[in-house]
Amino acid sequence: MSSEPHREGTVHMSEDATSPALEPGPPPLPDNDDLHREIFLRLPPLPSSLPRASLVCKRWRRILSDPAFLRRFRAHHRTPPLLGFFADEDGDIEFIPTLRRPDRIPRERFSLPRRDAGDYLSFLGCRHGLALLIDRARLEAVVWNPVTGSQLRVPFPPGFGQGHNVYRGAVLSSSGDGHVHGDCRLIPFKLVLVHHADLSVAIVSACLYESKSGKWGNASSMAIPHFSSLHQPGVLVGNQVYWMLLGTSDILEFDLNGHSLAVIKKPEDAHVKSNSGLQALRTEDNKLGLATISELGIQLWGRETNSYGVGRWAPLKTVEPDKLRSISPSMRIRPATILGFDEDNNAFCICTNIGLYMIQLGSLQFTRLFDGDMFTAYYPYTSFYTAGNSLSLNCEQRCKS
């Protein structure tokens, strides 16, 4: 029997052995646009996310700028990010961004839509990516999309431009459940305008405009004694818009379906010394709520309605003063405290001696937004900032850095 001599460095393998180098690798991932879209949908909904991805190649840019994909992206994330606040200091309006770079929106990008330098615009609120202002000189309501720059001016309804009136209002999308912020340049909307004459007994009137019909509805009016004004911003809960009544601390309700006004009394046990310590809000279960701030802390209330249509207030949560001191031993809530409510993120903001804080209603978590002066009101602005606007923003910030 012959045998071959052993050679150093030679490895003998059986015929059925397989070399690791020849083992098949994992199958390649499918290279198609659908897979990319599913991945891109999961990017965070911040202004810089899509622009940064679009810089990789022309193919990605084509996918990310497609209107159909952008609609899916907004619908997937549902809740738009808080881009900042429109701050009002005695009629001087400015945008205050809250995001950090590279997502920070330059404040000059959201400058007010003035026709000329002599325009005097009053800011009434924002919702669903739209902002509402009024032009007192021209007696027009201005619905404005800060992201796209589009605007529509609507003349006041008959009778609303007579006398020395105080105006309040609200704007909202009327495109139904399929609406997502920033979906087009100026979405179909509803506009509520409220005014009252400065008389001994205030007569409050409200009127609803719908952009689909281009017409105002019939005005609804009621007398409300012992109140001085309406506190902005209004809060949308279901099909009703609510404003705090300064002077009585009660709540004015306007029903969008019935075009009717009503007054809801504040909780009897609400210990509040000033009107600015109150804020109407929407609870987690989509009902009318109320936040009150006093020396006892922050109290949250919810309103329940029984089968007979009778409503009553019930306490929901309380933030004790010790909770505030645990955030910062030096924290003190200023006399004018609640300055706005973010409906999309279900949070309201308070002004303290160490800055502006946002309180999330569900978790009662405090988030410090920024140091700032005391403004009359803060209007949170939330929207998806995508497509061409985001791409140009990204280029601007790259050039400045």
Short mmCIF file of C-alpha atoms in Angstrom, two decimals:
data_model
loop_
_atom_site.label_atom_id
_atom_site.label_comp_id
_atom_site.label_asym_id
_atom_site.label_seq_id
_atom_site.Cartn_x
_atom_site.Cartn_y
_atom_site.Cartn_z
CA MET A 1 0.00 0.00 0.00
CA SER A 2 1.55 3.22 -1.15
CA SER A 3 1.53 6.30 0.90
CA GLU A 4 2.37 9.86 0.00
CA PRO A 5 4.92 11.68 2.09
CA HIS A 6 3.58 14.33 4.46
CA ARG A 7 4.22 17.85 3.25
CA GLU A 8 4.37 20.60 5.82
CA GLY A 9 1.66 23.23 5.39
CA THR A 10 -0.63 20.93 3.41
CA VAL A 11 -4.18 20.49 4.68
CA HIS A 12 -6.02 17.34 3.66
CA MET A 13 -9.80 17.73 3.27
CA SER A 14 -12.45 15.19 2.38
CA GLU A 15 -14.02 15.46 -1.05
CA ASP A 16 -17.41 16.48 0.39
CA ALA A 17 -15.98 19.28 2.54
CA THR A 18 -16.85 22.81 1.53
CA SER A 19 -14.53 25.77 1.81
CA PRO A 20 -15.88 28.66 3.93
CA ALA A 21 -14.83 31.04 1.18
CA LEU A 22 -17.25 29.34 -1.18
CA GLU A 23 -20.29 29.48 1.11
CA PRO A 24 -23.09 31.57 -0.44
CA GLY A 25 -23.65 35.00 1.20
CA PRO A 26 -26.99 36.49 2.17
CA PRO A 27 -29.22 37.44 -0.75
CA PRO A 28 -28.87 41.09 -1.77
CA LEU A 29 -31.56 43.49 -0.58
CA PRO A 30 -34.05 44.39 -3.26
CA ASP A 31 -33.04 47.67 -4.85
CA ASN A 32 -36.39 49.37 -5.45
CA ASP A 33 -38.12 52.61 -4.62
CA ASP A 34 -40.79 50.99 -2.45
CA LEU A 35 -38.20 49.76 0.04
CA HIS A 36 -36.60 53.19 0.18
CA ARG A 37 -39.99 54.82 0.81
CA GLU A 38 -40.69 52.50 3.75
CA ILE A 39 -37.33 53.39 5.26
CA PHE A 40 -37.73 57.12 4.67
CA LEU A 41 -41.17 57.09 6.32
CA ARG A 42 -39.42 56.28 9.60
CA LEU A 43 -37.15 59.29 9.58
CA PRO A 44 -37.98 61.73 12.40
CA PRO A 45 -40.44 64.49 11.34
CA LEU A 46 -37.96 67.30 11.85
CA PRO A 47 -37.15 70.02 9.28
CA SER A 48 -33.66 68.70 8.48
CA SER A 49 -34.47 64.97 8.12
CA LEU A 50 -35.64 64.81 4.51
CA PRO A 51 -33.29 67.52 3.14
CA ARG A 52 -30.25 65.72 4.55
CA ALA A 53 -31.33 62.40 3.05
CA SER A 54 -32.08 64.06 -0.29
CA LEU A 55 -28.43 65.15 -0.61
CA VAL A 56 -27.26 61.53 -0.95
CA CYS A 57 -28.24 61.11 -4.60
CA LYS A 58 -30.70 62.22 -7.26
CA ARG A 59 -32.76 59.08 -6.82
CA TRP A 60 -33.36 59.75 -3.12
CA ARG A 61 -34.14 63.38 -3.83
CA ARG A 62 -36.75 62.35 -6.40
CA ILE A 63 -38.44 60.03 -3.91
CA LEU A 64 -38.33 62.50 -1.02
CA SER A 65 -39.75 65.39 -3.04
CA ASP A 66 -42.66 63.37 -4.43
CA PRO A 67 -45.97 64.88 -3.16
CA ALA A 68 -47.49 61.42 -2.67
CA PHE A 69 -44.60 60.38 -0.42
CA LEU A 70 -44.79 63.64 1.54
CA ARG A 71 -48.48 63.03 2.23
CA ARG A 72 -47.67 59.54 3.49
CA PHE A 73 -44.82 60.91 5.60
CA ARG A 74 -47.10 63.42 7.34
CA ALA A 75 -49.89 60.88 7.78
CA HIS A 76 -47.43 58.33 9.21
CA HIS A 77 -46.18 60.69 11.91
CA ARG A 78 -49.57 62.36 12.51
CA THR A 79 -48.37 64.82 15.18
CA PRO A 80 -46.31 67.66 13.69
CA PRO A 81 -43.32 69.05 15.58
CA LEU A 82 -43.41 72.31 17.49
CA LEU A 83 -41.42 74.72 15.33
CA GLY A 84 -41.72 77.66 17.70
CA PHE A 85 -44.05 80.36 18.96
CA PHE A 86 -45.55 83.53 17.65
CA ALA A 87 -45.08 85.85 20.61
CA ASP A 88 -47.28 88.90 21.12
CA GLU A 89 -46.10 91.85 23.16
CA ASP A 90 -48.75 94.56 22.96
CA GLY A 91 -49.26 94.01 19.24
CA ASP A 92 -45.58 93.53 18.38
CA ILE A 93 -45.52 90.02 16.87
CA GLU A 94 -42.40 87.97 16.32
CA PHE A 95 -41.63 84.32 15.67
CA ILE A 96 -39.47 82.63 18.31
CA PRO A 97 -37.96 79.31 17.10
CA THR A 98 -37.54 76.54 19.67
CA LEU A 99 -35.71 73.79 17.76
CA ARG A 100 -31.93 73.52 17.74
CA ARG A 101 -29.73 73.54 14.65
CA PRO A 102 -29.97 72.10 12.06
CA ASP A 103 -33.76 72.06 12.55
CA ARG A 104 -34.05 75.62 13.77
CA ILE A 105 -36.26 77.84 11.57
CA PRO A 106 -34.84 81.36 11.08
CA ARG A 107 -37.27 83.80 12.65
CA GLU A 108 -37.21 86.07 9.59
CA ARG A 109 -38.62 83.23 7.46
CA PHE A 110 -41.94 83.55 9.29
CA SER A 111 -42.29 87.32 9.10
CA LEU A 112 -45.88 88.60 9.04
CA PRO A 113 -47.63 88.89 5.65
CA ARG A 114 -47.87 92.67 5.48
CA ARG A 115 -48.99 94.47 2.33
CA ASP A 116 -47.04 97.59 3.21
CA ALA A 117 -45.11 99.09 6.10
CA GLY A 118 -48.24 100.82 7.42
CA ASP A 119 -50.17 97.59 7.97
CA TYR A 120 -51.34 96.94 11.51
CA LEU A 121 -51.97 93.23 11.92
CA SER A 122 -53.26 91.58 15.09
CA PHE A 123 -52.43 87.91 15.71
CA LEU A 124 -55.40 85.79 16.80
CA GLY A 125 -54.06 82.25 16.77
CA CYS A 126 -52.82 79.31 14.71
CA ARG A 127 -53.93 75.74 14.12
CA HIS A 128 -53.42 72.96 11.54
CA GLY A 129 -50.42 74.79 10.07
CA LEU A 130 -52.44 77.98 9.48
CA ALA A 131 -52.29 81.33 11.27
CA LEU A 132 -55.10 83.86 11.68
CA LEU A 133 -54.56 87.61 11.78
CA ILE A 134 -56.82 90.61 11.28
CA ASP A 135 -56.12 93.82 9.38
CA ARG A 136 -58.02 96.47 11.34
CA ALA A 137 -57.45 99.20 8.76
CA ARG A 138 -58.91 97.18 5.89
CA LEU A 139 -61.41 95.23 8.05
CA GLU A 140 -60.11 91.91 6.76
CA ALA A 141 -59.26 88.57 8.30
CA VAL A 142 -55.96 87.15 7.00
CA VAL A 143 -55.48 83.37 6.86
CA TRP A 144 -51.79 82.66 6.36
CA ASN A 145 -49.65 79.55 5.89
CA PRO A 146 -46.23 80.56 7.31
CA VAL A 147 -44.48 77.55 5.74
CA THR A 148 -45.57 78.25 2.15
CA GLY A 149 -46.22 81.98 2.49
CA SER A 150 -49.69 81.63 1.00
CA GLN A 151 -52.46 83.83 2.36
CA LEU A 152 -56.11 84.64 1.78
CA ARG A 153 -57.79 87.86 2.89
CA VAL A 154 -61.46 87.64 3.85
CA PRO A 155 -63.55 90.81 4.33
CA PHE A 156 -65.34 91.01 7.68
CA PRO A 157 -68.96 89.85 7.79
CA PRO A 158 -71.65 92.57 7.71
CA GLY A 159 -71.85 94.57 10.95
CA PHE A 160 -68.45 93.51 12.29
CA GLY A 161 -66.68 96.68 11.22
CA GLN A 162 -68.91 99.17 13.00
CA GLY A 163 -67.99 100.92 16.24
CA HIS A 164 -65.04 100.31 18.57
CA ASN A 165 -64.88 96.55 18.61
CA VAL A 166 -62.54 94.00 20.13
CA TYR A 167 -61.86 91.04 17.85
CA ARG A 168 -60.94 87.45 18.59
CA GLY A 169 -61.06 84.39 16.38
CA ALA A 170 -59.89 80.93 15.40
CA VAL A 171 -58.92 79.10 12.22
CA LEU A 172 -59.01 75.37 11.53
CA SER A 173 -58.81 72.93 8.65
CA SER A 174 -62.10 71.81 7.11
CA SER A 175 -60.63 69.03 4.95
CA GLY A 176 -61.70 66.28 7.34
CA ASP A 177 -59.77 63.46 8.97
CA GLY A 178 -57.48 63.16 5.96
CA HIS A 179 -55.91 66.53 6.66
CA VAL A 180 -52.30 66.69 7.73
CA HIS A 181 -50.29 69.84 8.38
CA GLY A 182 -48.57 71.39 5.41
CA ASP A 183 -50.37 69.15 2.90
CA CYS A 184 -50.79 71.96 0.37
CA ARG A 185 -50.28 75.67 0.02
CA LEU A 186 -53.58 76.77 1.60
CA ILE A 187 -55.94 74.00 2.66
CA PRO A 188 -59.74 74.39 2.87
CA PHE A 189 -60.45 76.08 6.19
CA LYS A 190 -63.05 77.40 8.57
CA LEU A 191 -62.67 80.79 10.19
CA VAL A 192 -64.48 81.99 13.31
CA LEU A 193 -64.52 85.70 14.04
CA VAL A 194 -65.79 87.00 17.39
CA HIS A 195 -66.30 90.62 18.36
CA HIS A 196 -67.87 92.57 21.16
CA ALA A 197 -68.62 96.23 21.55
CA ASP A 198 -67.15 98.05 24.53
CA LEU A 199 -70.50 98.86 26.15
CA SER A 200 -71.89 98.71 29.69
CA VAL A 201 -73.41 95.32 28.83
CA ALA A 202 -71.22 93.57 26.28
CA ILE A 203 -72.95 92.03 23.28
CA VAL A 204 -70.77 89.24 21.92
CA SER A 205 -71.25 88.13 18.31
CA ALA A 206 -69.63 85.28 16.42
CA CYS A 207 -69.71 84.32 12.75
CA LEU A 208 -68.34 81.36 10.78
CA TYR A 209 -66.71 81.56 7.34
CA GLU A 210 -66.02 78.49 5.17
CA SER A 211 -63.50 78.74 2.35
CA LYS A 212 -65.22 75.99 0.32
CA SER A 213 -68.33 78.13 -0.11
CA GLY A 214 -66.58 81.49 0.21
CA LYS A 215 -69.43 82.75 2.40
CA TRP A 216 -70.07 83.83 5.98
CA GLY A 217 -72.87 82.14 7.91
CA ASN A 218 -75.45 83.85 10.10
CA ALA A 219 -74.04 85.66 13.13
CA SER A 220 -74.91 84.49 16.64
CA SER A 221 -75.09 87.03 19.49
CA MET A 222 -75.62 87.05 23.24
CA ALA A 223 -75.26 89.48 26.14
CA ILE A 224 -72.57 88.65 28.71
CA PRO A 225 -72.46 91.02 31.70
CA HIS A 226 -69.38 91.73 33.84
CA PHE A 227 -66.69 90.67 31.41
CA SER A 228 -64.06 92.80 29.72
CA SER A 229 -62.58 90.72 26.91
CA LEU A 230 -61.77 87.25 25.57
CA HIS A 231 -58.44 85.66 26.40
CA GLN A 232 -56.50 84.28 23.47
CA PRO A 233 -55.83 81.73 22.20
CA GLY A 234 -59.07 79.86 21.60
CA VAL A 235 -59.04 76.08 22.04
CA LEU A 236 -60.67 73.58 19.67
CA VAL A 237 -62.39 70.60 21.32
CA GLY A 238 -64.42 68.46 18.95
CA ASN A 239 -66.73 70.83 17.08
CA GLN A 240 -66.52 73.63 19.63
CA VAL A 241 -64.08 76.51 20.09
CA TYR A 242 -63.57 77.93 23.60
CA TRP A 243 -62.18 81.20 24.95
CA MET A 244 -61.67 82.35 28.54
CA LEU A 245 -63.85 85.33 29.52
CA LEU A 246 -61.72 87.90 31.29
CA GLY A 247 -63.55 89.49 34.18
CA THR A 248 -65.67 86.46 35.04
CA SER A 249 -63.14 83.62 34.42
CA ASP A 250 -65.95 81.67 32.74
CA ILE A 251 -65.64 80.09 29.28
CA LEU A 252 -67.28 81.18 26.02
CA GLU A 253 -68.27 78.34 23.68
CA PHE A 254 -68.95 78.60 19.95
CA ASP A 255 -70.49 75.52 18.30
CA LEU A 256 -69.21 75.11 14.74
CA ASN A 257 -72.17 72.97 13.68
CA GLY A 258 -74.98 74.94 15.25
CA HIS A 259 -73.35 78.39 14.87
CA SER A 260 -74.39 79.11 18.46
CA LEU A 261 -72.83 80.73 21.54
CA ALA A 262 -72.98 79.59 25.17
CA VAL A 263 -71.24 80.35 28.46
CA ILE A 264 -69.80 77.63 30.72
CA LYS A 265 -69.17 78.50 34.36
CA LYS A 266 -65.75 77.81 35.81
CA PRO A 267 -65.39 75.23 38.62
CA GLU A 268 -66.62 76.58 41.94
CA ASP A 269 -63.54 75.21 43.69
CA ALA A 270 -61.05 76.83 41.30
CA HIS A 271 -58.86 79.04 43.52
CA VAL A 272 -57.52 81.63 41.10
CA LYS A 273 -56.72 85.24 41.93
CA SER A 274 -56.23 86.49 38.35
CA ASN A 275 -57.64 85.72 34.92
CA SER A 276 -54.17 84.94 33.62
CA GLY A 277 -53.98 81.90 35.88
CA LEU A 278 -56.60 80.10 33.77
CA GLN A 279 -56.38 78.27 30.46
CA ALA A 280 -59.07 76.32 28.62
CA LEU A 281 -57.62 73.14 27.13
CA ARG A 282 -58.43 69.79 25.55
CA THR A 283 -58.06 66.74 27.78
CA GLU A 284 -56.53 63.43 26.74
CA ASP A 285 -59.99 61.97 26.06
CA ASN A 286 -60.86 64.93 23.77
CA LYS A 287 -63.09 66.81 26.21
CA LEU A 288 -63.09 70.34 27.54
CA GLY A 289 -60.56 70.89 30.29
CA LEU A 290 -59.24 73.72 32.40
CA ALA A 291 -55.87 74.47 33.98
CA THR A 292 -55.68 76.78 36.98
CA ILE A 293 -52.57 78.07 38.72
CA SER A 294 -52.52 79.50 42.24
CA GLU A 295 -50.44 79.36 45.40
CA LEU A 296 -51.79 75.81 45.79
CA GLY A 297 -50.05 74.65 42.60
CA ILE A 298 -51.39 73.69 39.19
CA GLN A 299 -54.83 72.08 39.09
CA LEU A 300 -56.23 70.32 36.00
CA TRP A 301 -59.99 69.93 35.57
CA GLY A 302 -62.13 67.97 33.12
CA ARG A 303 -65.76 68.54 32.19
CA GLU A 304 -68.13 65.58 32.02
CA THR A 305 -71.60 65.66 30.47
CA ASN A 306 -74.29 63.17 31.56
CA SER A 307 -76.98 61.57 29.41
CA TYR A 308 -79.27 64.56 30.05
CA GLY A 309 -76.70 67.00 28.64
CA VAL A 310 -75.84 68.46 32.05
CA GLY A 311 -72.15 69.16 32.51
CA ARG A 312 -70.02 69.26 35.65
CA TRP A 313 -66.36 69.83 36.45
CA ALA A 314 -64.18 67.16 38.07
CA PRO A 315 -60.56 67.52 39.24
CA LEU A 316 -58.13 65.42 37.20
CA LYS A 317 -54.57 66.07 38.36
CA THR A 318 -52.65 68.39 40.64
CA VAL A 319 -49.06 69.58 40.48
CA GLU A 320 -48.04 70.49 44.03
CA PRO A 321 -45.73 73.45 44.68
CA ASP A 322 -43.03 71.01 45.81
CA LYS A 323 -43.00 69.55 42.28
CA LEU A 324 -42.21 72.99 40.89
CA ARG A 325 -39.44 73.53 43.43
CA SER A 326 -37.94 70.14 42.57
CA ILE A 327 -37.38 71.38 39.00
CA SER A 328 -35.46 74.35 40.33
CA PRO A 329 -35.33 75.64 43.92
CA SER A 330 -35.46 79.17 42.57
CA MET A 331 -38.52 78.64 40.32
CA ARG A 332 -41.35 81.08 40.91
CA ILE A 333 -44.43 81.29 38.71
CA ARG A 334 -45.09 84.84 37.65
CA PRO A 335 -48.48 86.46 38.28
CA ALA A 336 -49.43 86.18 34.60
CA THR A 337 -48.65 82.52 34.20
CA ILE A 338 -50.40 80.47 31.52
CA LEU A 339 -49.47 81.88 28.14
CA GLY A 340 -50.59 79.34 25.56
CA PHE A 341 -51.78 75.81 24.77
CA ASP A 342 -50.33 73.42 22.18
CA GLU A 343 -53.27 71.34 20.95
CA ASP A 344 -51.15 68.95 18.87
CA ASN A 345 -48.82 67.97 21.70
CA ASN A 346 -51.43 68.39 24.44
CA ALA A 347 -49.33 70.76 26.52
CA PHE A 348 -49.57 74.30 27.88
CA CYS A 349 -46.83 76.78 28.64
CA ILE A 350 -46.21 78.86 31.73
CA CYS A 351 -43.87 81.76 32.31
CA THR A 352 -41.64 81.59 35.39
CA ASN A 353 -38.83 83.71 36.74
CA ILE A 354 -36.29 81.32 35.16
CA GLY A 355 -37.82 80.89 31.70
CA LEU A 356 -40.72 79.55 29.70
CA TYR A 357 -41.75 75.96 30.41
CA MET A 358 -44.10 73.59 28.61
CA ILE A 359 -46.10 71.09 30.69
CA GLN A 360 -47.33 67.90 29.03
CA LEU A 361 -50.82 67.08 30.35
CA GLY A 362 -50.51 63.29 30.26
CA SER A 363 -47.19 62.88 32.05
CA LEU A 364 -47.02 66.30 33.77
CA GLN A 365 -43.43 66.53 32.55
CA PHE A 366 -41.83 69.97 32.37
CA THR A 367 -39.72 70.97 29.36
CA ARG A 368 -37.76 74.20 29.43
CA LEU A 369 -38.19 75.96 26.10
CA PHE A 370 -36.12 79.10 26.41
CA ASP A 371 -35.27 82.10 28.53
CA GLY A 372 -37.37 85.02 27.57
CA ASP A 373 -39.13 88.19 28.47
CA MET A 374 -42.72 88.28 29.55
CA PHE A 375 -45.01 88.45 26.53
CA THR A 376 -48.74 88.99 26.51
CA ALA A 377 -49.35 85.65 24.79
CA TYR A 378 -47.53 82.81 23.11
CA TYR A 379 -49.13 81.02 20.15
CA PRO A 380 -47.50 77.60 19.57
CA TYR A 381 -46.94 76.90 15.88
CA THR A 382 -46.72 73.24 14.82
CA SER A 383 -46.31 72.04 11.25
CA PHE A 384 -44.43 69.61 9.04
CA TYR A 385 -41.70 71.59 7.34
CA THR A 386 -40.90 69.49 4.27
CA ALA A 387 -40.30 69.50 0.52
CA GLY A 388 -38.91 72.64 -1.12
CA ASN A 389 -39.12 74.75 2.05
CA SER A 390 -36.98 72.32 4.00
CA LEU A 391 -34.49 71.96 1.16
CA SER A 392 -33.99 75.70 0.97
CA LEU A 393 -33.72 75.89 4.76
CA ASN A 394 -30.98 73.28 4.71
CA CYS A 395 -29.05 75.18 2.06
CA GLU A 396 -29.36 78.43 3.99
CA GLN A 397 -28.04 76.89 7.18
CA ARG A 398 -25.15 75.18 5.38
CA CYS A 399 -24.13 78.52 3.87
CA LYS A 400 -24.27 80.27 7.26
CA SER A 401 -22.33 77.59 9.11
#
